[in-house]
């Protein structure tokens, strides 16, 4: 994000951010467009992948290139979209989720609405709009604009179906030493707020696939997949969710002055490994 904006509390933006699907039919003010374009430069994920962003105006794309950007009725009134791509790589989806969520939180701080879209948009048309290159993937996009005061009926129905206001309780997400013992907020101590920000993070269909173990001063992130979820998308959207969770945790930790960095621990011998539930896989650690 631009240097002049670093004083903003990202913790407050995480608490404020919601998915917006209904927008005022207004173009972004030039000053806001400039700020968003400057924020595109902060594009490298924790595993080294760099996301390429384009701010695409729907009407301009249709007029100049005959590109018809669509979202199957899910998004109403949006005049602009942030379209993003990343080179294929081992940790590409985690990097993608991390970087795009960081940008979304910055947009939230500007009073703009956004919404993660992983499948409900015309991928071929958006690929044309960004000039998707060989070796790149475009997992998700987001509309960006001024939120409308009234939600559409479809948006209200989708929020209800996804349980957008509901989040799993601590005891289902966070664990102490291994997966047999839930972690309490008191035990989390200084990491209670970063973990709570993970709990509030957006995820596809609000599945919240992250599971976290605190052990020996380290915070281990695991992905607990929902069987067959997102199978038709062509990519593992729950890995994108893990990048979003990493973004929330790191930004909150940095804001609170907590030291640490991301590290993949290839061979862990701690007790947690013997208690991993089926369908759960290690991603990364904060150490």
PDB file of C-alpha atoms in Angstrom:
ATOM      1  CA  UNK A   1       0.000   0.000   0.000  1.00  0.00           C
ATOM      2  CA  UNK A   2       1.184   3.601  -0.483  1.00  0.00           C
ATOM      3  CA  UNK A   3       3.549   4.869   2.206  1.00  0.00           C
ATOM      4  CA  UNK A   4       1.168   7.621   3.304  1.00  0.00           C
ATOM      5  CA  UNK A   5      -1.469   5.016   4.175  1.00  0.00           C
ATOM      6  CA  UNK A   6       0.587   2.754   6.459  1.00  0.00           C
ATOM      7  CA  UNK A   7      -0.775   4.479   9.554  1.00  0.00           C
ATOM      8  CA  UNK A   8      -4.199   2.978   8.864  1.00  0.00           C
ATOM      9  CA  UNK A   9      -5.290   0.214  11.214  1.00  0.00           C
ATOM     10  CA  UNK A  10      -5.632  -2.918   9.129  1.00  0.00           C
ATOM     11  CA  UNK A  11      -7.211  -4.623  12.140  1.00  0.00           C
ATOM     12  CA  UNK A  12     -10.060  -2.126  11.913  1.00  0.00           C
ATOM     13  CA  UNK A  13     -10.397  -2.750   8.169  1.00  0.00           C
ATOM     14  CA  UNK A  14     -10.597  -6.520   8.765  1.00  0.00           C
ATOM     15  CA  UNK A  15     -13.433  -5.949  11.217  1.00  0.00           C
ATOM     16  CA  UNK A  16     -15.211  -3.569   8.840  1.00  0.00           C
ATOM     17  CA  UNK A  17     -14.808  -5.459   5.543  1.00  0.00           C
ATOM     18  CA  UNK A  18     -17.870  -7.219   4.132  1.00  0.00           C
ATOM     19  CA  UNK A  19     -18.616  -8.692   0.720  1.00  0.00           C
ATOM     20  CA  UNK A  20     -20.469  -6.125  -1.392  1.00  0.00           C
ATOM     21  CA  UNK A  21     -22.470  -7.355  -4.374  1.00  0.00           C
ATOM     22  CA  UNK A  22     -24.664  -4.305  -5.059  1.00  0.00           C
ATOM     23  CA  UNK A  23     -23.013  -1.042  -6.160  1.00  0.00           C
ATOM     24  CA  UNK A  24     -23.925   2.475  -7.154  1.00  0.00           C
ATOM     25  CA  UNK A  25     -23.568   2.828 -10.918  1.00  0.00           C
ATOM     26  CA  UNK A  26     -20.804   5.405 -10.615  1.00  0.00           C
ATOM     27  CA  UNK A  27     -17.248   5.447 -11.924  1.00  0.00           C
ATOM     28  CA  UNK A  28     -14.415   5.629  -9.412  1.00  0.00           C
ATOM     29  CA  UNK A  29     -13.180   9.103  -8.632  1.00  0.00           C
ATOM     30  CA  UNK A  30      -9.807   9.717 -10.396  1.00  0.00           C
ATOM     31  CA  UNK A  31      -8.055  10.244  -7.038  1.00  0.00           C
ATOM     32  CA  UNK A  32      -9.237   6.840  -5.800  1.00  0.00           C
ATOM     33  CA  UNK A  33      -8.221   5.206  -9.082  1.00  0.00           C
ATOM     34  CA  UNK A  34      -4.744   6.657  -8.671  1.00  0.00           C
ATOM     35  CA  UNK A  35      -4.470   5.320  -5.120  1.00  0.00           C
ATOM     36  CA  UNK A  36      -5.606   1.856  -6.194  1.00  0.00           C
ATOM     37  CA  UNK A  37      -3.135   1.810  -9.081  1.00  0.00           C
ATOM     38  CA  UNK A  38      -0.314   2.813  -6.727  1.00  0.00           C
ATOM     39  CA  UNK A  39      -1.311  -0.001  -4.359  1.00  0.00           C
ATOM     40  CA  UNK A  40      -0.868  -2.499  -7.225  1.00  0.00           C
ATOM     41  CA  UNK A  41       2.894  -2.133  -6.722  1.00  0.00           C
ATOM     42  CA  UNK A  42       2.677  -3.946  -3.370  1.00  0.00           C
ATOM     43  CA  UNK A  43       2.202  -7.240  -5.178  1.00  0.00           C
ATOM     44  CA  UNK A  44       4.578  -9.877  -3.789  1.00  0.00           C
ATOM     45  CA  UNK A  45       3.311 -12.738  -1.646  1.00  0.00           C
ATOM     46  CA  UNK A  46       5.053 -14.430   1.299  1.00  0.00           C
ATOM     47  CA  UNK A  47       6.315 -17.287  -0.939  1.00  0.00           C
ATOM     48  CA  UNK A  48       7.739 -14.922  -3.555  1.00  0.00           C
ATOM     49  CA  UNK A  49       4.995 -14.955  -6.182  1.00  0.00           C
ATOM     50  CA  UNK A  50       4.130 -11.578  -7.736  1.00  0.00           C
ATOM     51  CA  UNK A  51       0.524 -10.768  -8.656  1.00  0.00           C
ATOM     52  CA  UNK A  52      -0.199  -8.692 -11.760  1.00  0.00           C
ATOM     53  CA  UNK A  53      -3.189  -6.379 -11.385  1.00  0.00           C
ATOM     54  CA  UNK A  54      -5.382  -4.498 -13.833  1.00  0.00           C
ATOM     55  CA  UNK A  55      -8.165  -2.061 -12.961  1.00  0.00           C
ATOM     56  CA  UNK A  56     -10.744  -2.722 -15.674  1.00  0.00           C
ATOM     57  CA  UNK A  57     -13.698  -0.436 -16.406  1.00  0.00           C
ATOM     58  CA  UNK A  58     -16.617  -2.542 -17.595  1.00  0.00           C
ATOM     59  CA  UNK A  59     -18.041  -0.029 -20.062  1.00  0.00           C
ATOM     60  CA  UNK A  60     -14.645   0.859 -21.518  1.00  0.00           C
ATOM     61  CA  UNK A  61     -13.766  -2.804 -22.068  1.00  0.00           C
ATOM     62  CA  UNK A  62     -16.992  -3.375 -23.960  1.00  0.00           C
ATOM     63  CA  UNK A  63     -16.668  -0.194 -26.036  1.00  0.00           C
ATOM     64  CA  UNK A  64     -12.992  -0.438 -27.037  1.00  0.00           C
ATOM     65  CA  UNK A  65     -12.392  -4.187 -27.187  1.00  0.00           C
ATOM     66  CA  UNK A  66     -15.899  -5.640 -27.411  1.00  0.00           C
ATOM     67  CA  UNK A  67     -15.272  -7.528 -24.170  1.00  0.00           C
ATOM     68  CA  UNK A  68     -18.467  -8.334 -22.282  1.00  0.00           C
ATOM     69  CA  UNK A  69     -17.618  -8.651 -18.603  1.00  0.00           C
ATOM     70  CA  UNK A  70     -20.277 -10.593 -16.744  1.00  0.00           C
ATOM     71  CA  UNK A  71     -20.943 -12.072 -13.305  1.00  0.00           C
ATOM     72  CA  UNK A  72     -24.106 -14.091 -14.000  1.00  0.00           C
ATOM     73  CA  UNK A  73     -26.227 -11.586 -12.095  1.00  0.00           C
ATOM     74  CA  UNK A  74     -24.283 -11.986  -8.848  1.00  0.00           C
ATOM     75  CA  UNK A  75     -22.863  -8.449  -8.964  1.00  0.00           C
ATOM     76  CA  UNK A  76     -25.136  -5.454  -9.589  1.00  0.00           C
ATOM     77  CA  UNK A  77     -24.068  -1.980 -10.703  1.00  0.00           C
ATOM     78  CA  UNK A  78     -20.276  -2.386 -10.553  1.00  0.00           C
ATOM     79  CA  UNK A  79     -18.512  -0.159 -13.079  1.00  0.00           C
ATOM     80  CA  UNK A  80     -14.996  -1.472 -12.385  1.00  0.00           C
ATOM     81  CA  UNK A  81     -13.184  -4.678 -11.503  1.00  0.00           C
ATOM     82  CA  UNK A  82      -9.770  -5.571 -10.159  1.00  0.00           C
ATOM     83  CA  UNK A  83      -8.548  -8.435 -12.318  1.00  0.00           C
ATOM     84  CA  UNK A  84      -5.439 -10.272 -11.136  1.00  0.00           C
ATOM     85  CA  UNK A  85      -3.096 -12.957 -12.421  1.00  0.00           C
ATOM     86  CA  UNK A  86      -0.053 -14.759 -11.067  1.00  0.00           C
ATOM     87  CA  UNK A  87       2.566 -17.012 -12.687  1.00  0.00           C
ATOM     88  CA  UNK A  88       1.953 -20.694 -12.008  1.00  0.00           C
ATOM     89  CA  UNK A  89       4.134 -22.031  -9.208  1.00  0.00           C
ATOM     90  CA  UNK A  90       4.268 -24.264  -6.168  1.00  0.00           C
ATOM     91  CA  UNK A  91       2.638 -21.763  -3.767  1.00  0.00           C
ATOM     92  CA  UNK A  92       0.913 -19.580  -6.333  1.00  0.00           C
ATOM     93  CA  UNK A  93      -2.612 -19.745  -4.903  1.00  0.00           C
ATOM     94  CA  UNK A  94      -1.535 -18.904  -1.353  1.00  0.00           C
ATOM     95  CA  UNK A  95       0.465 -15.925  -2.632  1.00  0.00           C
ATOM     96  CA  UNK A  96      -2.505 -14.844  -4.744  1.00  0.00           C
ATOM     97  CA  UNK A  97      -4.943 -14.925  -1.817  1.00  0.00           C
ATOM     98  CA  UNK A  98      -2.516 -13.072   0.436  1.00  0.00           C
ATOM     99  CA  UNK A  99      -1.794 -10.242  -2.019  1.00  0.00           C
ATOM    100  CA  UNK A 100      -5.344  -9.695  -3.281  1.00  0.00           C
ATOM    101  CA  UNK A 101      -6.777  -9.662   0.255  1.00  0.00           C
ATOM    102  CA  UNK A 102      -4.171  -7.068   1.261  1.00  0.00           C
ATOM    103  CA  UNK A 103      -5.368  -4.903  -1.615  1.00  0.00           C
ATOM    104  CA  UNK A 104      -9.021  -5.510  -0.708  1.00  0.00           C
ATOM    105  CA  UNK A 105      -8.373  -4.338   2.860  1.00  0.00           C
ATOM    106  CA  UNK A 106      -6.731  -1.206   1.506  1.00  0.00           C
ATOM    107  CA  UNK A 107      -9.767  -0.588  -0.737  1.00  0.00           C
ATOM    108  CA  UNK A 108     -11.959  -1.028   2.357  1.00  0.00           C
ATOM    109  CA  UNK A 109      -9.973   1.725   4.076  1.00  0.00           C
ATOM    110  CA  UNK A 110     -10.853   4.014   1.141  1.00  0.00           C
ATOM    111  CA  UNK A 111     -14.567   3.383   1.677  1.00  0.00           C
ATOM    112  CA  UNK A 112     -14.866   1.130  -1.378  1.00  0.00           C
ATOM    113  CA  UNK A 113     -16.740  -2.151  -1.631  1.00  0.00           C
ATOM    114  CA  UNK A 114     -15.304  -5.410  -2.960  1.00  0.00           C
ATOM    115  CA  UNK A 115     -16.285  -9.061  -3.220  1.00  0.00           C
ATOM    116  CA  UNK A 116     -14.157 -12.159  -3.851  1.00  0.00           C
ATOM    117  CA  UNK A 117     -15.369 -13.981  -6.983  1.00  0.00           C
ATOM    118  CA  UNK A 118     -13.880 -17.382  -7.742  1.00  0.00           C
ATOM    119  CA  UNK A 119     -16.331 -18.873 -10.208  1.00  0.00           C
ATOM    120  CA  UNK A 120     -19.324 -16.609 -10.853  1.00  0.00           C
ATOM    121  CA  UNK A 121     -17.817 -14.532 -13.643  1.00  0.00           C
ATOM    122  CA  UNK A 122     -17.100 -14.917 -17.365  1.00  0.00           C
ATOM    123  CA  UNK A 123     -13.493 -16.097 -17.143  1.00  0.00           C
ATOM    124  CA  UNK A 124     -12.770 -15.985 -20.866  1.00  0.00           C
ATOM    125  CA  UNK A 125     -13.873 -12.366 -21.122  1.00  0.00           C
ATOM    126  CA  UNK A 126     -11.943 -11.248 -18.047  1.00  0.00           C
ATOM    127  CA  UNK A 127      -8.891 -13.147 -19.350  1.00  0.00           C
ATOM    128  CA  UNK A 128      -9.114 -11.082 -22.545  1.00  0.00           C
ATOM    129  CA  UNK A 129      -9.464  -7.873 -20.540  1.00  0.00           C
ATOM    130  CA  UNK A 130      -6.226  -8.481 -18.638  1.00  0.00           C
ATOM    131  CA  UNK A 131      -4.384 -10.081 -21.551  1.00  0.00           C
ATOM    132  CA  UNK A 132      -3.766 -13.314 -19.635  1.00  0.00           C
ATOM    133  CA  UNK A 133      -0.372 -14.672 -20.621  1.00  0.00           C
ATOM    134  CA  UNK A 134       0.943 -18.201 -21.061  1.00  0.00           C
ATOM    135  CA  UNK A 135       1.999 -19.592 -17.704  1.00  0.00           C
ATOM    136  CA  UNK A 136      -0.327 -17.274 -15.763  1.00  0.00           C
ATOM    137  CA  UNK A 137      -3.472 -18.190 -13.838  1.00  0.00           C
ATOM    138  CA  UNK A 138      -6.394 -15.945 -12.928  1.00  0.00           C
ATOM    139  CA  UNK A 139      -8.094 -17.642  -9.959  1.00  0.00           C
ATOM    140  CA  UNK A 140     -10.285 -14.797  -8.686  1.00  0.00           C
ATOM    141  CA  UNK A 141     -11.367 -11.227  -9.341  1.00  0.00           C
ATOM    142  CA  UNK A 142     -13.235  -8.564  -7.397  1.00  0.00           C
ATOM    143  CA  UNK A 143     -15.608  -5.783  -8.344  1.00  0.00           C
ATOM    144  CA  UNK A 144     -14.651  -2.456  -6.789  1.00  0.00           C
ATOM    145  CA  UNK A 145     -16.835   0.581  -6.303  1.00  0.00           C
ATOM    146  CA  UNK A 146     -19.186   2.514  -4.081  1.00  0.00           C
ATOM    147  CA  UNK A 147     -21.529   0.232  -2.076  1.00  0.00           C
ATOM    148  CA  UNK A 148     -25.239   0.721  -2.657  1.00  0.00           C
ATOM    149  CA  UNK A 149     -27.324   1.322   0.448  1.00  0.00           C
ATOM    150  CA  UNK A 150     -29.791  -1.379  -0.560  1.00  0.00           C
ATOM    151  CA  UNK A 151     -28.804  -4.960  -1.289  1.00  0.00           C
ATOM    152  CA  UNK A 152     -30.356  -6.823  -4.187  1.00  0.00           C
ATOM    153  CA  UNK A 153     -32.631  -9.764  -3.385  1.00  0.00           C
ATOM    154  CA  UNK A 154     -30.004 -12.139  -4.807  1.00  0.00           C
ATOM    155  CA  UNK A 155     -27.290 -10.651  -2.600  1.00  0.00           C
ATOM    156  CA  UNK A 156     -29.455 -11.003   0.516  1.00  0.00           C
ATOM    157  CA  UNK A 157     -30.228 -14.609  -0.399  1.00  0.00           C
ATOM    158  CA  UNK A 158     -26.557 -15.404  -1.028  1.00  0.00           C
ATOM    159  CA  UNK A 159     -25.459 -13.907   2.293  1.00  0.00           C
ATOM    160  CA  UNK A 160     -28.113 -15.930   4.080  1.00  0.00           C
ATOM    161  CA  UNK A 161     -27.136 -19.155   2.293  1.00  0.00           C
ATOM    162  CA  UNK A 162     -23.438 -18.674   3.013  1.00  0.00           C
ATOM    163  CA  UNK A 163     -24.033 -17.643   6.610  1.00  0.00           C
ATOM    164  CA  UNK A 164     -21.835 -14.622   5.980  1.00  0.00           C
ATOM    165  CA  UNK A 165     -22.184 -13.286   9.524  1.00  0.00           C
ATOM    166  CA  UNK A 166     -21.413 -16.633  11.088  1.00  0.00           C
ATOM    167  CA  UNK A 167     -17.921 -17.750  11.984  1.00  0.00           C
ATOM    168  CA  UNK A 168     -16.791 -20.992  13.536  1.00  0.00           C
ATOM    169  CA  UNK A 169     -15.965 -20.744  17.259  1.00  0.00           C
ATOM    170  CA  UNK A 170     -12.383 -20.699  18.494  1.00  0.00           C
ATOM    171  CA  UNK A 171     -12.452 -24.315  19.646  1.00  0.00           C
ATOM    172  CA  UNK A 172     -13.060 -25.527  16.079  1.00  0.00           C
ATOM    173  CA  UNK A 173     -10.254 -23.504  14.508  1.00  0.00           C
ATOM    174  CA  UNK A 174      -7.385 -23.034  16.956  1.00  0.00           C
ATOM    175  CA  UNK A 175      -5.482 -25.629  18.972  1.00  0.00           C
ATOM    176  CA  UNK A 176      -2.863 -25.817  21.709  1.00  0.00           C
ATOM    177  CA  UNK A 177       0.156 -28.090  21.049  1.00  0.00           C
ATOM    178  CA  UNK A 178      -1.837 -30.571  18.928  1.00  0.00           C
ATOM    179  CA  UNK A 179      -5.284 -31.142  17.430  1.00  0.00           C
ATOM    180  CA  UNK A 180      -6.633 -32.806  20.568  1.00  0.00           C
ATOM    181  CA  UNK A 181      -6.704 -29.659  22.696  1.00  0.00           C
ATOM    182  CA  UNK A 182      -8.588 -26.485  21.684  1.00  0.00           C
ATOM    183  CA  UNK A 183      -6.791 -23.202  22.267  1.00  0.00           C
ATOM    184  CA  UNK A 184      -8.414 -20.579  24.490  1.00  0.00           C
ATOM    185  CA  UNK A 185      -8.050 -16.846  23.945  1.00  0.00           C
ATOM    186  CA  UNK A 186      -6.241 -16.609  27.287  1.00  0.00           C
ATOM    187  CA  UNK A 187      -3.728 -19.247  26.158  1.00  0.00           C
ATOM    188  CA  UNK A 188      -3.248 -17.434  22.851  1.00  0.00           C
ATOM    189  CA  UNK A 189      -2.194 -14.360  24.873  1.00  0.00           C
ATOM    190  CA  UNK A 190      -0.574 -11.783  22.564  1.00  0.00           C
ATOM    191  CA  UNK A 191      -1.649 -13.754  19.483  1.00  0.00           C
ATOM    192  CA  UNK A 192      -5.347 -13.645  20.417  1.00  0.00           C
ATOM    193  CA  UNK A 193      -6.055 -10.657  18.152  1.00  0.00           C
ATOM    194  CA  UNK A 194      -4.169 -11.982  15.069  1.00  0.00           C
ATOM    195  CA  UNK A 195      -6.010 -15.295  15.449  1.00  0.00           C
ATOM    196  CA  UNK A 196      -9.342 -13.520  15.820  1.00  0.00           C
ATOM    197  CA  UNK A 197      -8.581 -11.652  12.588  1.00  0.00           C
ATOM    198  CA  UNK A 198      -8.054 -15.047  10.908  1.00  0.00           C
ATOM    199  CA  UNK A 199     -11.416 -16.152  12.279  1.00  0.00           C
ATOM    200  CA  UNK A 200     -13.041 -13.100  10.682  1.00  0.00           C
ATOM    201  CA  UNK A 201     -11.335 -13.616   7.316  1.00  0.00           C
ATOM    202  CA  UNK A 202     -13.446 -14.226   4.192  1.00  0.00           C
ATOM    203  CA  UNK A 203     -13.417 -17.656   2.561  1.00  0.00           C
ATOM    204  CA  UNK A 204     -15.221 -19.369  -0.282  1.00  0.00           C
ATOM    205  CA  UNK A 205     -18.781 -20.160   0.828  1.00  0.00           C
ATOM    206  CA  UNK A 206     -17.628 -19.236   4.344  1.00  0.00           C
ATOM    207  CA  UNK A 207     -16.063 -22.715   4.749  1.00  0.00           C
ATOM    208  CA  UNK A 208     -13.197 -21.334   6.897  1.00  0.00           C
ATOM    209  CA  UNK A 209     -10.783 -24.151   6.008  1.00  0.00           C
ATOM    210  CA  UNK A 210      -7.883 -22.937   8.182  1.00  0.00           C
ATOM    211  CA  UNK A 211      -6.823 -24.824  11.296  1.00  0.00           C
ATOM    212  CA  UNK A 212      -4.041 -23.438  13.481  1.00  0.00           C
ATOM    213  CA  UNK A 213      -1.864 -24.984  16.177  1.00  0.00           C
ATOM    214  CA  UNK A 214       0.201 -22.953  18.635  1.00  0.00           C
ATOM    215  CA  UNK A 215       3.146 -25.007  19.902  1.00  0.00           C
ATOM    216  CA  UNK A 216       6.537 -24.090  21.367  1.00  0.00           C
ATOM    217  CA  UNK A 217       6.173 -20.452  20.401  1.00  0.00           C
ATOM    218  CA  UNK A 218       5.308 -21.274  16.800  1.00  0.00           C
ATOM    219  CA  UNK A 219       2.006 -20.861  14.972  1.00  0.00           C
ATOM    220  CA  UNK A 220       1.365 -23.660  12.451  1.00  0.00           C
ATOM    221  CA  UNK A 221      -1.207 -23.153   9.674  1.00  0.00           C
ATOM    222  CA  UNK A 222      -3.074 -26.175   8.261  1.00  0.00           C
ATOM    223  CA  UNK A 223      -5.663 -26.503   5.511  1.00  0.00           C
ATOM    224  CA  UNK A 224      -8.649 -28.705   6.311  1.00  0.00           C
ATOM    225  CA  UNK A 225     -10.249 -29.287   2.929  1.00  0.00           C
ATOM    226  CA  UNK A 226     -13.952 -29.653   2.363  1.00  0.00           C
ATOM    227  CA  UNK A 227     -14.241 -32.841   0.292  1.00  0.00           C
ATOM    228  CA  UNK A 228     -14.921 -32.157  -3.413  1.00  0.00           C
ATOM    229  CA  UNK A 229     -15.528 -28.458  -2.735  1.00  0.00           C
ATOM    230  CA  UNK A 230     -14.780 -26.253  -5.739  1.00  0.00           C
ATOM    231  CA  UNK A 231     -13.965 -29.266  -7.884  1.00  0.00           C
ATOM    232  CA  UNK A 232     -15.321 -27.668 -11.050  1.00  0.00           C
ATOM    233  CA  UNK A 233     -13.320 -24.447 -10.729  1.00  0.00           C
ATOM    234  CA  UNK A 234     -10.080 -25.860 -12.113  1.00  0.00           C
ATOM    235  CA  UNK A 235      -8.028 -24.695  -9.124  1.00  0.00           C
ATOM    236  CA  UNK A 236      -7.942 -25.303  -5.353  1.00  0.00           C
ATOM    237  CA  UNK A 237      -9.844 -22.282  -4.057  1.00  0.00           C
ATOM    238  CA  UNK A 238      -9.274 -23.290  -0.446  1.00  0.00           C
ATOM    239  CA  UNK A 239      -5.550 -22.690  -0.935  1.00  0.00           C
ATOM    240  CA  UNK A 240      -6.509 -19.117  -1.884  1.00  0.00           C
ATOM    241  CA  UNK A 241      -8.413 -18.991   1.414  1.00  0.00           C
ATOM    242  CA  UNK A 242      -5.221 -19.958   3.246  1.00  0.00           C
ATOM    243  CA  UNK A 243      -3.411 -17.014   1.681  1.00  0.00           C
ATOM    244  CA  UNK A 244      -6.197 -14.735   2.909  1.00  0.00           C
ATOM    245  CA  UNK A 245      -5.819 -16.155   6.429  1.00  0.00           C
ATOM    246  CA  UNK A 246      -2.047 -15.603   6.301  1.00  0.00           C
ATOM    247  CA  UNK A 247      -2.607 -12.001   5.228  1.00  0.00           C
ATOM    248  CA  UNK A 248      -4.938 -11.297   8.159  1.00  0.00           C
ATOM    249  CA  UNK A 249      -2.620 -12.926  10.674  1.00  0.00           C
ATOM    250  CA  UNK A 250       0.528 -11.168   9.481  1.00  0.00           C
ATOM    251  CA  UNK A 251      -0.993  -7.694   9.133  1.00  0.00           C
ATOM    252  CA  UNK A 252      -2.489  -7.936  12.625  1.00  0.00           C
ATOM    253  CA  UNK A 253       0.764  -9.238  14.102  1.00  0.00           C
ATOM    254  CA  UNK A 254       2.786  -6.474  12.443  1.00  0.00           C
ATOM    255  CA  UNK A 255       0.344  -3.817  13.621  1.00  0.00           C
ATOM    256  CA  UNK A 256       0.689  -5.077  17.194  1.00  0.00           C
ATOM    257  CA  UNK A 257       4.488  -5.141  16.952  1.00  0.00           C
ATOM    258  CA  UNK A 258       4.752  -8.925  17.225  1.00  0.00           C
ATOM    259  CA  UNK A 259       7.916 -10.368  15.661  1.00  0.00           C
ATOM    260  CA  UNK A 260       7.906 -13.301  13.285  1.00  0.00           C
ATOM    261  CA  UNK A 261       8.117 -14.484   9.703  1.00  0.00           C
ATOM    262  CA  UNK A 262       6.668 -17.207   7.489  1.00  0.00           C
ATOM    263  CA  UNK A 263       8.639 -20.424   7.248  1.00  0.00           C
ATOM    264  CA  UNK A 264       7.874 -23.843   5.816  1.00  0.00           C
ATOM    265  CA  UNK A 265       9.079 -26.447   8.283  1.00  0.00           C
ATOM    266  CA  UNK A 266       9.677 -29.487   6.094  1.00  0.00           C
ATOM    267  CA  UNK A 267      10.095 -32.119   8.821  1.00  0.00           C
ATOM    268  CA  UNK A 268       8.298 -31.382  12.052  1.00  0.00           C
ATOM    269  CA  UNK A 269       8.656 -33.897  14.853  1.00  0.00           C
ATOM    270  CA  UNK A 270       6.288 -32.280  17.341  1.00  0.00           C
ATOM    271  CA  UNK A 271       3.311 -34.111  18.787  1.00  0.00           C
ATOM    272  CA  UNK A 272       0.880 -32.265  16.523  1.00  0.00           C
ATOM    273  CA  UNK A 273       1.786 -34.419  13.524  1.00  0.00           C
ATOM    274  CA  UNK A 274       0.329 -37.580  15.039  1.00  0.00           C
ATOM    275  CA  UNK A 275      -3.039 -35.924  15.671  1.00  0.00           C
ATOM    276  CA  UNK A 276      -3.745 -34.403  12.241  1.00  0.00           C
ATOM    277  CA  UNK A 277      -7.367 -35.121  11.203  1.00  0.00           C
ATOM    278  CA  UNK A 278      -8.106 -36.713   7.810  1.00  0.00           C
ATOM    279  CA  UNK A 279      -8.080 -34.280   4.902  1.00  0.00           C
ATOM    280  CA  UNK A 280      -5.903 -31.812   6.794  1.00  0.00           C
ATOM    281  CA  UNK A 281      -2.539 -30.667   5.386  1.00  0.00           C
ATOM    282  CA  UNK A 282       0.271 -28.501   6.701  1.00  0.00           C
ATOM    283  CA  UNK A 283       0.828 -25.199   4.859  1.00  0.00           C
ATOM    284  CA  UNK A 284       3.253 -22.927   6.705  1.00  0.00           C
ATOM    285  CA  UNK A 285       4.389 -21.671  10.120  1.00  0.00           C
ATOM    286  CA  UNK A 286       4.840 -18.254  11.732  1.00  0.00           C
ATOM    287  CA  UNK A 287       8.076 -18.382  13.713  1.00  0.00           C
TER     288      UNK A 287
END
